[in-house]
């Protein structure tokens, strides 16, 4: 098999795994009993989700560094971590909407509504059809906007740095192929 064909297959496999991960995460978002969390303080729900996100991102970066194909693994890792970030906020908004019905201008937001809202905030589109109305919810939306910038800037830098480290490790290994990823 030629190196180009091998590389294309590796990229296709990585993107397929990232897509599968995203599908599983979205399915979990819709299947998990988030309604039960409406009695738990919103800060605790968000902090737990944030810890899960940070652990996942750390694991993904470690996987990039130790991968035989760090650039491809970084694409897969970023493509799996970004949906988790958006879903963390969607779940937080859903729990907030249940626990504090006046948090948004639309009563009784569904999971799809809160996912839509989290994506519009992440993409900076902000159609204005759903808006945060309480100080708590506005604070969470503001936090998402700030973290969006951090994730886009710092997150990309971390993954690029991990690729460099991974390539360096591969070049130092006996039989390592530096241009193999």
PDB file of C-alpha atoms in Angstrom:
ATOM      1  CA  UNK A   1       0.000   0.000   0.000  1.00  0.00           C
ATOM      2  CA  UNK A   2       1.396   3.414  -0.911  1.00  0.00           C
ATOM      3  CA  UNK A   3       2.089   5.976   1.838  1.00  0.00           C
ATOM      4  CA  UNK A   4      -0.594   8.277   0.399  1.00  0.00           C
ATOM      5  CA  UNK A   5      -3.213   5.516   0.456  1.00  0.00           C
ATOM      6  CA  UNK A   6      -2.182   4.544   3.981  1.00  0.00           C
ATOM      7  CA  UNK A   7      -2.436   8.148   5.133  1.00  0.00           C
ATOM      8  CA  UNK A   8      -5.883   8.570   3.565  1.00  0.00           C
ATOM      9  CA  UNK A   9      -7.085   5.427   5.313  1.00  0.00           C
ATOM     10  CA  UNK A  10      -5.710   6.641   8.643  1.00  0.00           C
ATOM     11  CA  UNK A  11      -7.417  10.022   8.203  1.00  0.00           C
ATOM     12  CA  UNK A  12     -10.699   8.348   7.217  1.00  0.00           C
ATOM     13  CA  UNK A  13     -10.507   6.019  10.222  1.00  0.00           C
ATOM     14  CA  UNK A  14      -9.755   8.931  12.570  1.00  0.00           C
ATOM     15  CA  UNK A  15     -12.647  11.005  11.228  1.00  0.00           C
ATOM     16  CA  UNK A  16     -14.954   7.998  11.447  1.00  0.00           C
ATOM     17  CA  UNK A  17     -13.987   7.476  15.105  1.00  0.00           C
ATOM     18  CA  UNK A  18     -14.534  11.203  15.805  1.00  0.00           C
ATOM     19  CA  UNK A  19     -17.955  11.094  14.145  1.00  0.00           C
ATOM     20  CA  UNK A  20     -18.884   7.961  16.096  1.00  0.00           C
ATOM     21  CA  UNK A  21     -17.759   9.643  19.321  1.00  0.00           C
ATOM     22  CA  UNK A  22     -19.896  12.688  18.530  1.00  0.00           C
ATOM     23  CA  UNK A  23     -22.928  10.513  17.775  1.00  0.00           C
ATOM     24  CA  UNK A  24     -22.478   8.655  21.079  1.00  0.00           C
ATOM     25  CA  UNK A  25     -22.076  11.921  23.023  1.00  0.00           C
ATOM     26  CA  UNK A  26     -25.215  13.433  21.479  1.00  0.00           C
ATOM     27  CA  UNK A  27     -27.126  10.215  22.150  1.00  0.00           C
ATOM     28  CA  UNK A  28     -26.000  10.317  25.789  1.00  0.00           C
ATOM     29  CA  UNK A  29     -27.095  13.955  26.003  1.00  0.00           C
ATOM     30  CA  UNK A  30     -30.594  12.927  24.977  1.00  0.00           C
ATOM     31  CA  UNK A  31     -30.690   9.696  27.006  1.00  0.00           C
ATOM     32  CA  UNK A  32     -29.141  10.663  30.347  1.00  0.00           C
ATOM     33  CA  UNK A  33     -31.666  11.615  33.041  1.00  0.00           C
ATOM     34  CA  UNK A  34     -30.628  15.273  33.218  1.00  0.00           C
ATOM     35  CA  UNK A  35     -34.038  16.104  34.703  1.00  0.00           C
ATOM     36  CA  UNK A  36     -32.847  14.583  37.988  1.00  0.00           C
ATOM     37  CA  UNK A  37     -30.073  17.172  38.175  1.00  0.00           C
ATOM     38  CA  UNK A  38     -32.509  20.094  38.378  1.00  0.00           C
ATOM     39  CA  UNK A  39     -32.460  19.711  42.189  1.00  0.00           C
ATOM     40  CA  UNK A  40     -28.653  19.783  42.338  1.00  0.00           C
ATOM     41  CA  UNK A  41     -27.059  23.250  42.493  1.00  0.00           C
ATOM     42  CA  UNK A  42     -26.263  24.417  38.947  1.00  0.00           C
ATOM     43  CA  UNK A  43     -22.676  25.224  39.870  1.00  0.00           C
ATOM     44  CA  UNK A  44     -22.090  21.625  40.964  1.00  0.00           C
ATOM     45  CA  UNK A  45     -23.579  20.257  37.744  1.00  0.00           C
ATOM     46  CA  UNK A  46     -21.397  22.563  35.665  1.00  0.00           C
ATOM     47  CA  UNK A  47     -18.262  21.876  37.742  1.00  0.00           C
ATOM     48  CA  UNK A  48     -18.757  18.122  37.364  1.00  0.00           C
ATOM     49  CA  UNK A  49     -19.171  18.484  33.616  1.00  0.00           C
ATOM     50  CA  UNK A  50     -16.140  20.755  33.402  1.00  0.00           C
ATOM     51  CA  UNK A  51     -14.009  18.207  35.273  1.00  0.00           C
ATOM     52  CA  UNK A  52     -15.169  15.516  32.840  1.00  0.00           C
ATOM     53  CA  UNK A  53     -14.293  17.798  29.909  1.00  0.00           C
ATOM     54  CA  UNK A  54     -10.831  18.608  31.285  1.00  0.00           C
ATOM     55  CA  UNK A  55     -10.108  14.934  31.987  1.00  0.00           C
ATOM     56  CA  UNK A  56     -11.198  14.008  28.467  1.00  0.00           C
ATOM     57  CA  UNK A  57      -9.112  16.783  26.897  1.00  0.00           C
ATOM     58  CA  UNK A  58      -6.082  15.740  28.954  1.00  0.00           C
ATOM     59  CA  UNK A  59      -6.535  12.134  27.901  1.00  0.00           C
ATOM     60  CA  UNK A  60      -6.855  13.212  24.258  1.00  0.00           C
ATOM     61  CA  UNK A  61      -3.662  15.294  24.419  1.00  0.00           C
ATOM     62  CA  UNK A  62      -1.793  12.384  26.014  1.00  0.00           C
ATOM     63  CA  UNK A  63      -3.084  10.106  23.249  1.00  0.00           C
ATOM     64  CA  UNK A  64      -1.761  12.555  20.641  1.00  0.00           C
ATOM     65  CA  UNK A  65       1.685  12.674  22.229  1.00  0.00           C
ATOM     66  CA  UNK A  66       1.978   8.890  22.408  1.00  0.00           C
ATOM     67  CA  UNK A  67       0.435   8.177  19.001  1.00  0.00           C
ATOM     68  CA  UNK A  68       2.392   6.814  16.069  1.00  0.00           C
ATOM     69  CA  UNK A  69       0.363   9.288  13.970  1.00  0.00           C
ATOM     70  CA  UNK A  70       0.044  12.390  16.173  1.00  0.00           C
ATOM     71  CA  UNK A  71      -1.364  14.789  13.552  1.00  0.00           C
ATOM     72  CA  UNK A  72      -4.187  12.433  12.650  1.00  0.00           C
ATOM     73  CA  UNK A  73      -4.806  11.639  16.318  1.00  0.00           C
ATOM     74  CA  UNK A  74      -4.966  15.380  17.093  1.00  0.00           C
ATOM     75  CA  UNK A  75      -7.703  15.870  14.506  1.00  0.00           C
ATOM     76  CA  UNK A  76      -9.611  12.989  16.056  1.00  0.00           C
ATOM     77  CA  UNK A  77      -9.057  14.332  19.580  1.00  0.00           C
ATOM     78  CA  UNK A  78     -10.148  17.864  18.754  1.00  0.00           C
ATOM     79  CA  UNK A  79     -13.153  16.584  16.825  1.00  0.00           C
ATOM     80  CA  UNK A  80     -14.207  14.543  19.855  1.00  0.00           C
ATOM     81  CA  UNK A  81     -13.499  17.181  22.517  1.00  0.00           C
ATOM     82  CA  UNK A  82     -15.309  20.108  20.857  1.00  0.00           C
ATOM     83  CA  UNK A  83     -18.742  18.410  20.868  1.00  0.00           C
ATOM     84  CA  UNK A  84     -18.262  17.491  24.522  1.00  0.00           C
ATOM     85  CA  UNK A  85     -17.585  21.179  25.271  1.00  0.00           C
ATOM     86  CA  UNK A  86     -20.785  22.299  23.521  1.00  0.00           C
ATOM     87  CA  UNK A  87     -22.818  19.497  25.099  1.00  0.00           C
ATOM     88  CA  UNK A  88     -21.554  20.497  28.561  1.00  0.00           C
ATOM     89  CA  UNK A  89     -23.118  23.918  28.093  1.00  0.00           C
ATOM     90  CA  UNK A  90     -26.264  22.498  26.488  1.00  0.00           C
ATOM     91  CA  UNK A  91     -26.756  20.220  29.505  1.00  0.00           C
ATOM     92  CA  UNK A  92     -26.082  23.108  31.897  1.00  0.00           C
ATOM     93  CA  UNK A  93     -28.635  25.289  30.098  1.00  0.00           C
ATOM     94  CA  UNK A  94     -31.157  22.448  30.168  1.00  0.00           C
ATOM     95  CA  UNK A  95     -30.727  21.931  33.906  1.00  0.00           C
ATOM     96  CA  UNK A  96     -30.896  25.706  34.500  1.00  0.00           C
ATOM     97  CA  UNK A  97     -34.091  25.968  32.469  1.00  0.00           C
ATOM     98  CA  UNK A  98     -35.666  23.196  34.547  1.00  0.00           C
ATOM     99  CA  UNK A  99     -34.460  24.477  37.919  1.00  0.00           C
ATOM    100  CA  UNK A 100     -35.134  28.152  37.216  1.00  0.00           C
ATOM    101  CA  UNK A 101     -37.993  28.463  34.686  1.00  0.00           C
ATOM    102  CA  UNK A 102     -37.448  32.211  34.148  1.00  0.00           C
ATOM    103  CA  UNK A 103     -33.819  31.775  33.083  1.00  0.00           C
ATOM    104  CA  UNK A 104     -34.607  32.149  29.386  1.00  0.00           C
ATOM    105  CA  UNK A 105     -37.143  34.153  27.404  1.00  0.00           C
ATOM    106  CA  UNK A 106     -38.660  30.884  26.129  1.00  0.00           C
ATOM    107  CA  UNK A 107     -40.521  28.810  28.715  1.00  0.00           C
ATOM    108  CA  UNK A 108     -39.871  25.076  28.963  1.00  0.00           C
ATOM    109  CA  UNK A 109     -36.782  24.654  26.802  1.00  0.00           C
ATOM    110  CA  UNK A 110     -36.257  21.166  25.433  1.00  0.00           C
ATOM    111  CA  UNK A 111     -32.892  19.439  25.108  1.00  0.00           C
ATOM    112  CA  UNK A 112     -32.893  20.319  21.428  1.00  0.00           C
ATOM    113  CA  UNK A 113     -33.570  23.971  22.279  1.00  0.00           C
ATOM    114  CA  UNK A 114     -30.668  24.123  24.730  1.00  0.00           C
ATOM    115  CA  UNK A 115     -28.332  22.312  22.322  1.00  0.00           C
ATOM    116  CA  UNK A 116     -29.338  24.789  19.618  1.00  0.00           C
ATOM    117  CA  UNK A 117     -28.695  27.686  22.005  1.00  0.00           C
ATOM    118  CA  UNK A 118     -25.270  26.339  23.037  1.00  0.00           C
ATOM    119  CA  UNK A 119     -24.267  25.923  19.384  1.00  0.00           C
ATOM    120  CA  UNK A 120     -25.418  29.444  18.456  1.00  0.00           C
ATOM    121  CA  UNK A 121     -23.409  30.881  21.346  1.00  0.00           C
ATOM    122  CA  UNK A 122     -20.358  28.779  20.419  1.00  0.00           C
ATOM    123  CA  UNK A 123     -20.552  29.808  16.781  1.00  0.00           C
ATOM    124  CA  UNK A 124     -21.181  33.454  17.769  1.00  0.00           C
ATOM    125  CA  UNK A 125     -24.253  33.571  15.535  1.00  0.00           C
ATOM    126  CA  UNK A 126     -26.688  34.587  18.265  1.00  0.00           C
ATOM    127  CA  UNK A 127     -30.006  34.743  16.401  1.00  0.00           C
ATOM    128  CA  UNK A 128     -31.733  36.203  19.467  1.00  0.00           C
ATOM    129  CA  UNK A 129     -34.666  33.809  19.410  1.00  0.00           C
ATOM    130  CA  UNK A 130     -33.559  32.338  22.734  1.00  0.00           C
ATOM    131  CA  UNK A 131     -31.964  34.718  25.226  1.00  0.00           C
ATOM    132  CA  UNK A 132     -30.740  34.437  28.786  1.00  0.00           C
ATOM    133  CA  UNK A 133     -32.906  36.558  31.079  1.00  0.00           C
ATOM    134  CA  UNK A 134     -31.661  35.874  34.613  1.00  0.00           C
ATOM    135  CA  UNK A 135     -28.334  37.095  36.035  1.00  0.00           C
ATOM    136  CA  UNK A 136     -27.254  33.488  36.705  1.00  0.00           C
ATOM    137  CA  UNK A 137     -27.967  32.349  33.162  1.00  0.00           C
ATOM    138  CA  UNK A 138     -26.362  35.444  31.666  1.00  0.00           C
ATOM    139  CA  UNK A 139     -23.275  34.678  33.751  1.00  0.00           C
ATOM    140  CA  UNK A 140     -23.142  31.127  32.406  1.00  0.00           C
ATOM    141  CA  UNK A 141     -23.588  32.356  28.820  1.00  0.00           C
ATOM    142  CA  UNK A 142     -20.828  34.925  29.358  1.00  0.00           C
ATOM    143  CA  UNK A 143     -18.592  32.169  30.740  1.00  0.00           C
ATOM    144  CA  UNK A 144     -19.314  30.070  27.639  1.00  0.00           C
ATOM    145  CA  UNK A 145     -18.387  32.983  25.366  1.00  0.00           C
ATOM    146  CA  UNK A 146     -15.080  33.501  27.175  1.00  0.00           C
ATOM    147  CA  UNK A 147     -14.322  29.777  27.232  1.00  0.00           C
ATOM    148  CA  UNK A 148     -15.210  29.564  23.519  1.00  0.00           C
ATOM    149  CA  UNK A 149     -12.319  31.930  22.819  1.00  0.00           C
ATOM    150  CA  UNK A 150     -10.028  29.996  25.153  1.00  0.00           C
ATOM    151  CA  UNK A 151     -10.971  26.658  23.587  1.00  0.00           C
ATOM    152  CA  UNK A 152     -10.463  27.977  20.082  1.00  0.00           C
ATOM    153  CA  UNK A 153      -7.148  29.680  20.855  1.00  0.00           C
ATOM    154  CA  UNK A 154      -5.490  27.709  23.609  1.00  0.00           C
ATOM    155  CA  UNK A 155      -7.078  24.387  22.678  1.00  0.00           C
ATOM    156  CA  UNK A 156      -5.676  24.512  19.166  1.00  0.00           C
ATOM    157  CA  UNK A 157      -2.246  25.481  20.514  1.00  0.00           C
ATOM    158  CA  UNK A 158      -2.267  22.573  22.961  1.00  0.00           C
ATOM    159  CA  UNK A 159      -3.138  20.056  20.252  1.00  0.00           C
ATOM    160  CA  UNK A 160      -0.512  21.510  17.871  1.00  0.00           C
ATOM    161  CA  UNK A 161       2.075  21.337  20.661  1.00  0.00           C
ATOM    162  CA  UNK A 162       1.092  17.741  21.365  1.00  0.00           C
ATOM    163  CA  UNK A 163       1.574  16.907  17.682  1.00  0.00           C
ATOM    164  CA  UNK A 164       5.074  18.398  17.803  1.00  0.00           C
ATOM    165  CA  UNK A 165       5.923  16.419  20.941  1.00  0.00           C
ATOM    166  CA  UNK A 166       4.524  13.250  19.410  1.00  0.00           C
ATOM    167  CA  UNK A 167       6.512  13.726  16.228  1.00  0.00           C
ATOM    168  CA  UNK A 168       9.643  14.346  18.289  1.00  0.00           C
ATOM    169  CA  UNK A 169       9.065  11.162  20.260  1.00  0.00           C
ATOM    170  CA  UNK A 170       8.487   9.192  17.065  1.00  0.00           C
ATOM    171  CA  UNK A 171      11.662  10.569  15.493  1.00  0.00           C
ATOM    172  CA  UNK A 172      13.677   9.466  18.541  1.00  0.00           C
ATOM    173  CA  UNK A 173      12.304   5.896  18.501  1.00  0.00           C
ATOM    174  CA  UNK A 174      14.309   3.274  16.654  1.00  0.00           C
ATOM    175  CA  UNK A 175      12.573   2.703  13.328  1.00  0.00           C
ATOM    176  CA  UNK A 176      10.349   5.754  13.839  1.00  0.00           C
ATOM    177  CA  UNK A 177       9.193   7.287  10.600  1.00  0.00           C
ATOM    178  CA  UNK A 178       9.136  11.077  11.061  1.00  0.00           C
ATOM    179  CA  UNK A 179       6.931  11.751   8.045  1.00  0.00           C
ATOM    180  CA  UNK A 180       4.605   8.857   8.770  1.00  0.00           C
ATOM    181  CA  UNK A 181       1.760  10.863  10.253  1.00  0.00           C
TER     182      UNK A 181
END
